[in-house]
């Protein structure tokens, strides 16, 4: 029987990524320029989502039509601009949270350059504190910051009912490059990043196996990109 993940080699996986990008609606040129500029400016630009992920974000937002989007982990603003692009119809407010002064400055500059300041609001500071001060509901919540914070972020989102009745939480990188699944699952990973992702794998494995036990929600972990967990209220639409 065909499994849920095809057994691609490292080289084939790169070709598959390119194939998917070539056969998907491309991100707008302006977003592509920002992606390239981030790549050439920051040595840790692998934190930024890929171009294909940008296409996925725009497609997902156009499809779900959120009125409000919350993002935890802004980095250089690439994903916030993708959410902006995908919500031109709904004119959604995009709230994005970031801790690093360097990335706050970079994202603010990008939001100005790309003319998205009318709907993108960047809140500075540690996300756990910021989350507690947020009011209202969000229809799409993207969790993409420090991996050891995911469990607490999702807990706060659910406890404070920051997720709307038909909304979805999307948690990025829950595979931790494969290391949530097992320490031997990423033989291709560079040694200099292995300790970091090993630590992420441990905390994300705890998160993955705990969130599924929360009786309030339905959970779907999809083997796309670096693993994306979808979380929605159980029986969406009839939350009391
Ligand atoms: N969403 C971005 C994208 O798709 O291009 C990438 C986000 S990057 C993976 C994670 C970001 O979360 C970093 O910029 C980091 O500074 C930020 N971050 C880490 N810990 C945080 C915290 N406690 N509160 C807020 N932001 C945090």
PDB file of C-alpha atoms and ligand atoms in Angstrom:
ATOM      1  CA  UNK A   1       0.000   0.000   0.000  1.00  0.00           C
ATOM      2  CA  UNK A   2       1.210   3.517  -0.783  1.00  0.00           C
ATOM      3  CA  UNK A   3       2.261   5.349   2.392  1.00  0.00           C
ATOM      4  CA  UNK A   4       1.497   9.011   3.114  1.00  0.00           C
ATOM      5  CA  UNK A   5       5.034  10.104   2.291  1.00  0.00           C
ATOM      6  CA  UNK A   6       6.822   8.982  -0.859  1.00  0.00           C
ATOM      7  CA  UNK A   7      10.350   7.660  -0.212  1.00  0.00           C
ATOM      8  CA  UNK A   8      12.221  10.348  -2.162  1.00  0.00           C
ATOM      9  CA  UNK A   9      16.003  10.548  -1.995  1.00  0.00           C
ATOM     10  CA  UNK A  10      17.518  13.911  -0.985  1.00  0.00           C
ATOM     11  CA  UNK A  11      18.280  14.724  -4.616  1.00  0.00           C
ATOM     12  CA  UNK A  12      14.848  13.694  -5.822  1.00  0.00           C
ATOM     13  CA  UNK A  13      13.211  15.680  -3.030  1.00  0.00           C
ATOM     14  CA  UNK A  14      14.898  18.842  -4.418  1.00  0.00           C
ATOM     15  CA  UNK A  15      13.600  18.037  -7.891  1.00  0.00           C
ATOM     16  CA  UNK A  16      10.120  17.423  -6.528  1.00  0.00           C
ATOM     17  CA  UNK A  17      10.203  20.805  -4.742  1.00  0.00           C
ATOM     18  CA  UNK A  18      11.213  22.506  -8.011  1.00  0.00           C
ATOM     19  CA  UNK A  19       8.569  20.577  -9.916  1.00  0.00           C
ATOM     20  CA  UNK A  20       5.874  21.696  -7.451  1.00  0.00           C
ATOM     21  CA  UNK A  21       7.047  25.313  -7.677  1.00  0.00           C
ATOM     22  CA  UNK A  22       7.058  25.247 -11.501  1.00  0.00           C
ATOM     23  CA  UNK A  23       3.554  23.829 -11.540  1.00  0.00           C
ATOM     24  CA  UNK A  24       2.011  26.134  -8.932  1.00  0.00           C
ATOM     25  CA  UNK A  25       0.812  29.718  -9.234  1.00  0.00           C
ATOM     26  CA  UNK A  26       3.920  31.780  -8.550  1.00  0.00           C
ATOM     27  CA  UNK A  27       4.204  34.329  -5.765  1.00  0.00           C
ATOM     28  CA  UNK A  28       3.985  37.943  -7.013  1.00  0.00           C
ATOM     29  CA  UNK A  29       7.253  39.468  -8.272  1.00  0.00           C
ATOM     30  CA  UNK A  30       7.370  41.910  -5.343  1.00  0.00           C
ATOM     31  CA  UNK A  31       7.245  39.048  -2.856  1.00  0.00           C
ATOM     32  CA  UNK A  32       9.873  37.162  -4.862  1.00  0.00           C
ATOM     33  CA  UNK A  33      12.137  40.228  -4.675  1.00  0.00           C
ATOM     34  CA  UNK A  34      11.667  40.397  -0.919  1.00  0.00           C
ATOM     35  CA  UNK A  35      12.483  36.684  -0.621  1.00  0.00           C
ATOM     36  CA  UNK A  36      15.698  37.185  -2.619  1.00  0.00           C
ATOM     37  CA  UNK A  37      16.669  40.290  -0.637  1.00  0.00           C
ATOM     38  CA  UNK A  38      16.173  38.419   2.660  1.00  0.00           C
ATOM     39  CA  UNK A  39      18.272  35.517   1.335  1.00  0.00           C
ATOM     40  CA  UNK A  40      21.158  37.815   0.446  1.00  0.00           C
ATOM     41  CA  UNK A  41      20.999  39.921   3.627  1.00  0.00           C
ATOM     42  CA  UNK A  42      20.607  37.440   6.493  1.00  0.00           C
ATOM     43  CA  UNK A  43      22.834  34.444   7.211  1.00  0.00           C
ATOM     44  CA  UNK A  44      19.934  32.651   8.952  1.00  0.00           C
ATOM     45  CA  UNK A  45      17.520  33.145   6.030  1.00  0.00           C
ATOM     46  CA  UNK A  46      16.631  29.447   6.151  1.00  0.00           C
ATOM     47  CA  UNK A  47      14.188  30.572   8.864  1.00  0.00           C
ATOM     48  CA  UNK A  48      12.123  32.199   6.106  1.00  0.00           C
ATOM     49  CA  UNK A  49       9.432  30.160   4.373  1.00  0.00           C
ATOM     50  CA  UNK A  50      10.129  28.972   0.831  1.00  0.00           C
ATOM     51  CA  UNK A  51       8.646  30.421  -2.368  1.00  0.00           C
ATOM     52  CA  UNK A  52       6.366  27.391  -2.626  1.00  0.00           C
ATOM     53  CA  UNK A  53       5.218  27.933   0.951  1.00  0.00           C
ATOM     54  CA  UNK A  54       4.452  31.521  -0.053  1.00  0.00           C
ATOM     55  CA  UNK A  55       2.247  30.191  -2.875  1.00  0.00           C
ATOM     56  CA  UNK A  56       0.582  27.843  -0.360  1.00  0.00           C
ATOM     57  CA  UNK A  57      -0.076  30.746   2.044  1.00  0.00           C
ATOM     58  CA  UNK A  58      -1.628  32.908  -0.664  1.00  0.00           C
ATOM     59  CA  UNK A  59      -3.746  30.014  -1.976  1.00  0.00           C
ATOM     60  CA  UNK A  60      -4.851  29.020   1.548  1.00  0.00           C
ATOM     61  CA  UNK A  61      -5.826  32.567   2.466  1.00  0.00           C
ATOM     62  CA  UNK A  62      -7.714  33.082  -0.804  1.00  0.00           C
ATOM     63  CA  UNK A  63      -9.532  29.821  -0.220  1.00  0.00           C
ATOM     64  CA  UNK A  64     -10.379  30.276   3.492  1.00  0.00           C
ATOM     65  CA  UNK A  65     -11.140  34.010   3.238  1.00  0.00           C
ATOM     66  CA  UNK A  66     -10.116  34.925   6.789  1.00  0.00           C
ATOM     67  CA  UNK A  67     -11.204  38.310   8.122  1.00  0.00           C
ATOM     68  CA  UNK A  68      -8.330  38.373  10.618  1.00  0.00           C
ATOM     69  CA  UNK A  69      -4.962  36.592  10.497  1.00  0.00           C
ATOM     70  CA  UNK A  70      -2.546  36.131  13.394  1.00  0.00           C
ATOM     71  CA  UNK A  71       1.052  35.103  12.810  1.00  0.00           C
ATOM     72  CA  UNK A  72       3.488  34.171  15.574  1.00  0.00           C
ATOM     73  CA  UNK A  73       7.004  34.659  14.185  1.00  0.00           C
ATOM     74  CA  UNK A  74       7.382  37.392  11.575  1.00  0.00           C
ATOM     75  CA  UNK A  75      11.116  37.213  10.742  1.00  0.00           C
ATOM     76  CA  UNK A  76      11.656  39.493   7.687  1.00  0.00           C
ATOM     77  CA  UNK A  77       7.936  39.836   6.963  1.00  0.00           C
ATOM     78  CA  UNK A  78       7.804  37.396   4.014  1.00  0.00           C
ATOM     79  CA  UNK A  79       4.891  35.306   5.303  1.00  0.00           C
ATOM     80  CA  UNK A  80       2.972  38.357   6.581  1.00  0.00           C
ATOM     81  CA  UNK A  81       3.174  39.838   3.070  1.00  0.00           C
ATOM     82  CA  UNK A  82       1.981  36.484   1.653  1.00  0.00           C
ATOM     83  CA  UNK A  83      -1.032  36.542   4.030  1.00  0.00           C
ATOM     84  CA  UNK A  84      -1.639  40.142   2.892  1.00  0.00           C
ATOM     85  CA  UNK A  85      -1.547  39.075  -0.770  1.00  0.00           C
ATOM     86  CA  UNK A  86      -3.976  36.243  -0.099  1.00  0.00           C
ATOM     87  CA  UNK A  87      -6.504  38.444   1.687  1.00  0.00           C
ATOM     88  CA  UNK A  88      -6.970  41.225  -0.859  1.00  0.00           C
ATOM     89  CA  UNK A  89     -10.614  40.204  -1.218  1.00  0.00           C
ATOM     90  CA  UNK A  90     -11.438  40.097   2.500  1.00  0.00           C
ATOM     91  CA  UNK A  91      -9.076  43.006   3.359  1.00  0.00           C
ATOM     92  CA  UNK A  92      -8.143  41.058   6.478  1.00  0.00           C
ATOM     93  CA  UNK A  93      -6.149  42.559   9.292  1.00  0.00           C
ATOM     94  CA  UNK A  94      -2.809  40.743   9.607  1.00  0.00           C
ATOM     95  CA  UNK A  95      -1.313  40.779  13.108  1.00  0.00           C
ATOM     96  CA  UNK A  96       2.258  39.471  13.247  1.00  0.00           C
ATOM     97  CA  UNK A  97       4.411  39.020  16.361  1.00  0.00           C
ATOM     98  CA  UNK A  98       8.192  39.321  16.542  1.00  0.00           C
ATOM     99  CA  UNK A  99      10.795  39.472  19.301  1.00  0.00           C
ATOM    100  CA  UNK A 100      14.112  40.207  17.560  1.00  0.00           C
ATOM    101  CA  UNK A 101      14.885  43.953  17.202  1.00  0.00           C
ATOM    102  CA  UNK A 102      16.910  43.222  14.044  1.00  0.00           C
ATOM    103  CA  UNK A 103      14.027  41.377  12.383  1.00  0.00           C
ATOM    104  CA  UNK A 104      11.468  43.932  13.610  1.00  0.00           C
ATOM    105  CA  UNK A 105      13.463  46.650  11.825  1.00  0.00           C
ATOM    106  CA  UNK A 106      13.777  44.512   8.660  1.00  0.00           C
ATOM    107  CA  UNK A 107      10.090  43.627   8.602  1.00  0.00           C
ATOM    108  CA  UNK A 108       8.970  47.222   9.221  1.00  0.00           C
ATOM    109  CA  UNK A 109      11.139  48.350   6.302  1.00  0.00           C
ATOM    110  CA  UNK A 110       9.698  45.596   4.093  1.00  0.00           C
ATOM    111  CA  UNK A 111       6.105  46.464   5.034  1.00  0.00           C
ATOM    112  CA  UNK A 112       6.822  50.087   4.073  1.00  0.00           C
ATOM    113  CA  UNK A 113       8.572  49.159   0.820  1.00  0.00           C
ATOM    114  CA  UNK A 114       5.809  46.778  -0.251  1.00  0.00           C
ATOM    115  CA  UNK A 115       2.983  49.112   0.802  1.00  0.00           C
ATOM    116  CA  UNK A 116       1.222  46.715   3.193  1.00  0.00           C
ATOM    117  CA  UNK A 117       1.164  48.893   6.309  1.00  0.00           C
ATOM    118  CA  UNK A 118      -2.559  49.600   5.907  1.00  0.00           C
ATOM    119  CA  UNK A 119      -3.441  46.055   7.033  1.00  0.00           C
ATOM    120  CA  UNK A 120      -0.322  44.561   8.596  1.00  0.00           C
ATOM    121  CA  UNK A 121       0.229  45.281  12.291  1.00  0.00           C
ATOM    122  CA  UNK A 122       3.538  44.161  13.797  1.00  0.00           C
ATOM    123  CA  UNK A 123       3.490  43.736  17.566  1.00  0.00           C
ATOM    124  CA  UNK A 124       6.923  43.743  19.170  1.00  0.00           C
ATOM    125  CA  UNK A 125       7.892  41.566  22.123  1.00  0.00           C
ATOM    126  CA  UNK A 126       7.757  37.994  23.392  1.00  0.00           C
ATOM    127  CA  UNK A 127       4.805  36.211  21.821  1.00  0.00           C
ATOM    128  CA  UNK A 128       3.640  34.593  25.076  1.00  0.00           C
ATOM    129  CA  UNK A 129       3.104  38.049  26.602  1.00  0.00           C
ATOM    130  CA  UNK A 130       1.607  39.559  23.452  1.00  0.00           C
ATOM    131  CA  UNK A 131      -0.852  36.683  23.010  1.00  0.00           C
ATOM    132  CA  UNK A 132      -2.264  37.311  26.479  1.00  0.00           C
ATOM    133  CA  UNK A 133      -3.028  40.913  25.539  1.00  0.00           C
ATOM    134  CA  UNK A 134      -4.785  40.164  22.233  1.00  0.00           C
ATOM    135  CA  UNK A 135      -8.515  40.644  21.903  1.00  0.00           C
ATOM    136  CA  UNK A 136     -11.086  39.337  19.465  1.00  0.00           C
ATOM    137  CA  UNK A 137     -10.890  36.289  17.208  1.00  0.00           C
ATOM    138  CA  UNK A 138      -8.718  35.229  14.312  1.00  0.00           C
ATOM    139  CA  UNK A 139      -9.770  32.964  11.440  1.00  0.00           C
ATOM    140  CA  UNK A 140      -6.285  31.868  10.464  1.00  0.00           C
ATOM    141  CA  UNK A 141      -3.416  31.574  12.945  1.00  0.00           C
ATOM    142  CA  UNK A 142       0.085  30.700  11.746  1.00  0.00           C
ATOM    143  CA  UNK A 143       2.453  29.464  14.474  1.00  0.00           C
ATOM    144  CA  UNK A 144       6.048  29.802  13.262  1.00  0.00           C
ATOM    145  CA  UNK A 145       8.243  31.085  16.112  1.00  0.00           C
ATOM    146  CA  UNK A 146      10.395  29.369  18.772  1.00  0.00           C
ATOM    147  CA  UNK A 147       9.501  25.678  18.726  1.00  0.00           C
ATOM    148  CA  UNK A 148       9.636  25.325  22.525  1.00  0.00           C
ATOM    149  CA  UNK A 149       6.786  27.842  22.695  1.00  0.00           C
ATOM    150  CA  UNK A 150       4.271  26.049  20.445  1.00  0.00           C
ATOM    151  CA  UNK A 151       2.498  24.134  23.231  1.00  0.00           C
ATOM    152  CA  UNK A 152       1.975  27.252  25.359  1.00  0.00           C
ATOM    153  CA  UNK A 153       0.986  29.394  22.357  1.00  0.00           C
ATOM    154  CA  UNK A 154      -1.698  26.948  21.240  1.00  0.00           C
ATOM    155  CA  UNK A 155      -2.898  26.534  24.835  1.00  0.00           C
ATOM    156  CA  UNK A 156      -3.295  30.318  25.215  1.00  0.00           C
ATOM    157  CA  UNK A 157      -5.002  30.608  21.820  1.00  0.00           C
ATOM    158  CA  UNK A 158      -7.544  27.967  22.830  1.00  0.00           C
ATOM    159  CA  UNK A 159      -7.997  29.127  26.446  1.00  0.00           C
ATOM    160  CA  UNK A 160      -8.551  32.748  25.371  1.00  0.00           C
ATOM    161  CA  UNK A 161     -10.689  31.674  22.401  1.00  0.00           C
ATOM    162  CA  UNK A 162      -8.548  33.673  20.008  1.00  0.00           C
ATOM    163  CA  UNK A 163      -9.475  31.132  17.300  1.00  0.00           C
ATOM    164  CA  UNK A 164     -12.826  31.825  15.616  1.00  0.00           C
ATOM    165  CA  UNK A 165     -15.447  29.077  15.410  1.00  0.00           C
ATOM    166  CA  UNK A 166     -14.512  28.177  11.804  1.00  0.00           C
ATOM    167  CA  UNK A 167     -10.863  29.153  12.101  1.00  0.00           C
ATOM    168  CA  UNK A 168      -7.714  27.090  11.763  1.00  0.00           C
ATOM    169  CA  UNK A 169      -4.348  27.114  13.502  1.00  0.00           C
ATOM    170  CA  UNK A 170      -1.439  26.089  11.232  1.00  0.00           C
ATOM    171  CA  UNK A 171       1.737  25.099  13.091  1.00  0.00           C
ATOM    172  CA  UNK A 172       4.841  25.049  10.909  1.00  0.00           C
ATOM    173  CA  UNK A 173       7.931  22.798  11.197  1.00  0.00           C
ATOM    174  CA  UNK A 174       6.343  20.201  13.481  1.00  0.00           C
ATOM    175  CA  UNK A 175       8.635  17.548  11.907  1.00  0.00           C
ATOM    176  CA  UNK A 176      11.725  19.506  13.040  1.00  0.00           C
ATOM    177  CA  UNK A 177      13.402  18.344   9.810  1.00  0.00           C
ATOM    178  CA  UNK A 178      12.269  14.803  10.685  1.00  0.00           C
ATOM    179  CA  UNK A 179      13.806  14.696  14.151  1.00  0.00           C
ATOM    180  CA  UNK A 180      10.414  14.779  15.956  1.00  0.00           C
ATOM    181  CA  UNK A 181       9.765  11.429  14.321  1.00  0.00           C
ATOM    182  CA  UNK A 182      13.140   9.914  15.292  1.00  0.00           C
ATOM    183  CA  UNK A 183      16.777  10.887  15.834  1.00  0.00           C
ATOM    184  CA  UNK A 184      17.757   8.806  12.798  1.00  0.00           C
ATOM    185  CA  UNK A 185      15.217  10.408  10.457  1.00  0.00           C
ATOM    186  CA  UNK A 186      17.399  13.142   8.953  1.00  0.00           C
ATOM    187  CA  UNK A 187      20.759  11.626   7.872  1.00  0.00           C
ATOM    188  CA  UNK A 188      21.133  14.444   5.329  1.00  0.00           C
ATOM    189  CA  UNK A 189      20.969  17.239   7.945  1.00  0.00           C
ATOM    190  CA  UNK A 190      24.149  19.362   8.367  1.00  0.00           C
ATOM    191  CA  UNK A 191      25.979  18.716  11.625  1.00  0.00           C
ATOM    192  CA  UNK A 192      26.031  22.399  12.555  1.00  0.00           C
ATOM    193  CA  UNK A 193      22.215  22.587  12.675  1.00  0.00           C
ATOM    194  CA  UNK A 194      21.590  19.060  14.001  1.00  0.00           C
ATOM    195  CA  UNK A 195      21.801  19.978  17.727  1.00  0.00           C
ATOM    196  CA  UNK A 196      19.328  22.840  17.221  1.00  0.00           C
ATOM    197  CA  UNK A 197      16.806  20.696  15.324  1.00  0.00           C
ATOM    198  CA  UNK A 198      17.399  17.793  17.715  1.00  0.00           C
ATOM    199  CA  UNK A 199      16.224  19.998  20.601  1.00  0.00           C
ATOM    200  CA  UNK A 200      13.266  21.222  18.521  1.00  0.00           C
ATOM    201  CA  UNK A 201      12.413  17.608  17.654  1.00  0.00           C
ATOM    202  CA  UNK A 202      12.156  16.690  21.332  1.00  0.00           C
ATOM    203  CA  UNK A 203       9.826  19.552  22.295  1.00  0.00           C
ATOM    204  CA  UNK A 204       7.776  19.246  19.114  1.00  0.00           C
ATOM    205  CA  UNK A 205       7.302  15.528  19.663  1.00  0.00           C
ATOM    206  CA  UNK A 206       5.846  16.372  23.089  1.00  0.00           C
ATOM    207  CA  UNK A 207       3.654  19.051  21.467  1.00  0.00           C
ATOM    208  CA  UNK A 208       2.488  16.714  18.667  1.00  0.00           C
ATOM    209  CA  UNK A 209       1.541  13.907  21.041  1.00  0.00           C
ATOM    210  CA  UNK A 210      -0.132  16.269  23.559  1.00  0.00           C
ATOM    211  CA  UNK A 211      -2.272  18.438  21.287  1.00  0.00           C
ATOM    212  CA  UNK A 212      -4.015  15.374  19.881  1.00  0.00           C
ATOM    213  CA  UNK A 213      -5.250  14.605  23.423  1.00  0.00           C
ATOM    214  CA  UNK A 214      -6.888  18.028  23.888  1.00  0.00           C
ATOM    215  CA  UNK A 215     -10.632  17.250  23.832  1.00  0.00           C
ATOM    216  CA  UNK A 216     -11.479  20.704  22.472  1.00  0.00           C
ATOM    217  CA  UNK A 217      -9.880  20.250  19.069  1.00  0.00           C
ATOM    218  CA  UNK A 218      -9.468  18.137  15.959  1.00  0.00           C
ATOM    219  CA  UNK A 219      -5.899  17.822  14.745  1.00  0.00           C
ATOM    220  CA  UNK A 220      -4.417  16.903  11.370  1.00  0.00           C
ATOM    221  CA  UNK A 221      -0.650  16.628  10.941  1.00  0.00           C
ATOM    222  CA  UNK A 222       0.127  16.844   7.223  1.00  0.00           C
ATOM    223  CA  UNK A 223       3.456  15.586   5.831  1.00  0.00           C
ATOM    224  CA  UNK A 224       4.006  18.679   3.695  1.00  0.00           C
ATOM    225  CA  UNK A 225       6.988  21.036   3.850  1.00  0.00           C
ATOM    226  CA  UNK A 226       8.554  20.441   7.311  1.00  0.00           C
ATOM    227  CA  UNK A 227       5.270  19.108   8.708  1.00  0.00           C
ATOM    228  CA  UNK A 228       2.216  21.304   9.199  1.00  0.00           C
ATOM    229  CA  UNK A 229      -0.279  20.638  11.979  1.00  0.00           C
ATOM    230  CA  UNK A 230      -3.822  21.870  11.387  1.00  0.00           C
ATOM    231  CA  UNK A 231      -5.938  22.478  14.488  1.00  0.00           C
ATOM    232  CA  UNK A 232      -9.611  23.427  14.561  1.00  0.00           C
ATOM    233  CA  UNK A 233     -12.321  23.421  17.180  1.00  0.00           C
ATOM    234  CA  UNK A 234     -14.032  20.052  17.416  1.00  0.00           C
ATOM    235  CA  UNK A 235     -17.398  20.310  15.651  1.00  0.00           C
ATOM    236  CA  UNK A 236     -16.420  23.723  14.243  1.00  0.00           C
ATOM    237  CA  UNK A 237     -19.365  26.063  14.184  1.00  0.00           C
ATOM    238  CA  UNK A 238     -21.080  24.648  17.251  1.00  0.00           C
ATOM    239  CA  UNK A 239     -18.564  25.741  19.882  1.00  0.00           C
ATOM    240  CA  UNK A 240     -20.256  26.749  23.145  1.00  0.00           C
TER     241      UNK A 240
HETATM  242  N1  LIG B   1       7.085  33.333   9.485  1.00  0.00           N
HETATM  243  C1  LIG B   1       8.376  33.678   8.906  1.00  0.00           C
HETATM  244  C2  LIG B   1       8.377  33.309   7.436  1.00  0.00           C
HETATM  245  O1  LIG B   1       7.584  32.432   7.051  1.00  0.00           O
HETATM  246  O2  LIG B   1       9.195  33.838   6.682  1.00  0.00           O
HETATM  247  C3  LIG B   1       9.512  32.963   9.574  1.00  0.00           C
HETATM  248  C4  LIG B   1       9.539  33.041  11.071  1.00  0.00           C
HETATM  249  S1  LIG B   1      11.049  32.439  11.766  1.00  0.00           S
HETATM  250  C5  LIG B   1      10.919  30.726  11.502  1.00  0.00           C
HETATM  251  C6  LIG B   1      10.722  32.573  13.484  1.00  0.00           C
HETATM  252  C7  LIG B   1      10.744  33.999  14.023  1.00  0.00           C
HETATM  253  O3  LIG B   1      10.181  33.953  15.350  1.00  0.00           O
HETATM  254  C8  LIG B   1      12.116  34.614  14.154  1.00  0.00           C
HETATM  255  O4  LIG B   1      12.176  35.845  13.470  1.00  0.00           O
HETATM  256  C9  LIG B   1      12.301  34.826  15.648  1.00  0.00           C
HETATM  257  O5  LIG B   1      12.998  36.003  15.998  1.00  0.00           O
HETATM  258  C10 LIG B   1      10.861  34.899  16.140  1.00  0.00           C
HETATM  259  N2  LIG B   1      10.708  34.524  17.546  1.00  0.00           N
HETATM  260  C11 LIG B   1      11.420  33.589  18.232  1.00  0.00           C
HETATM  261  N3  LIG B   1      11.001  33.530  19.500  1.00  0.00           N
HETATM  262  C12 LIG B   1      10.001  34.436  19.627  1.00  0.00           C
HETATM  263  C13 LIG B   1       9.181  34.847  20.704  1.00  0.00           C
HETATM  264  N4  LIG B   1       9.294  34.296  21.916  1.00  0.00           N
HETATM  265  N5  LIG B   1       8.259  35.808  20.473  1.00  0.00           N
HETATM  266  C14 LIG B   1       8.128  36.362  19.238  1.00  0.00           C
HETATM  267  N6  LIG B   1       8.885  36.016  18.179  1.00  0.00           N
HETATM  268  C15 LIG B   1       9.816  35.073  18.370  1.00  0.00           C
END
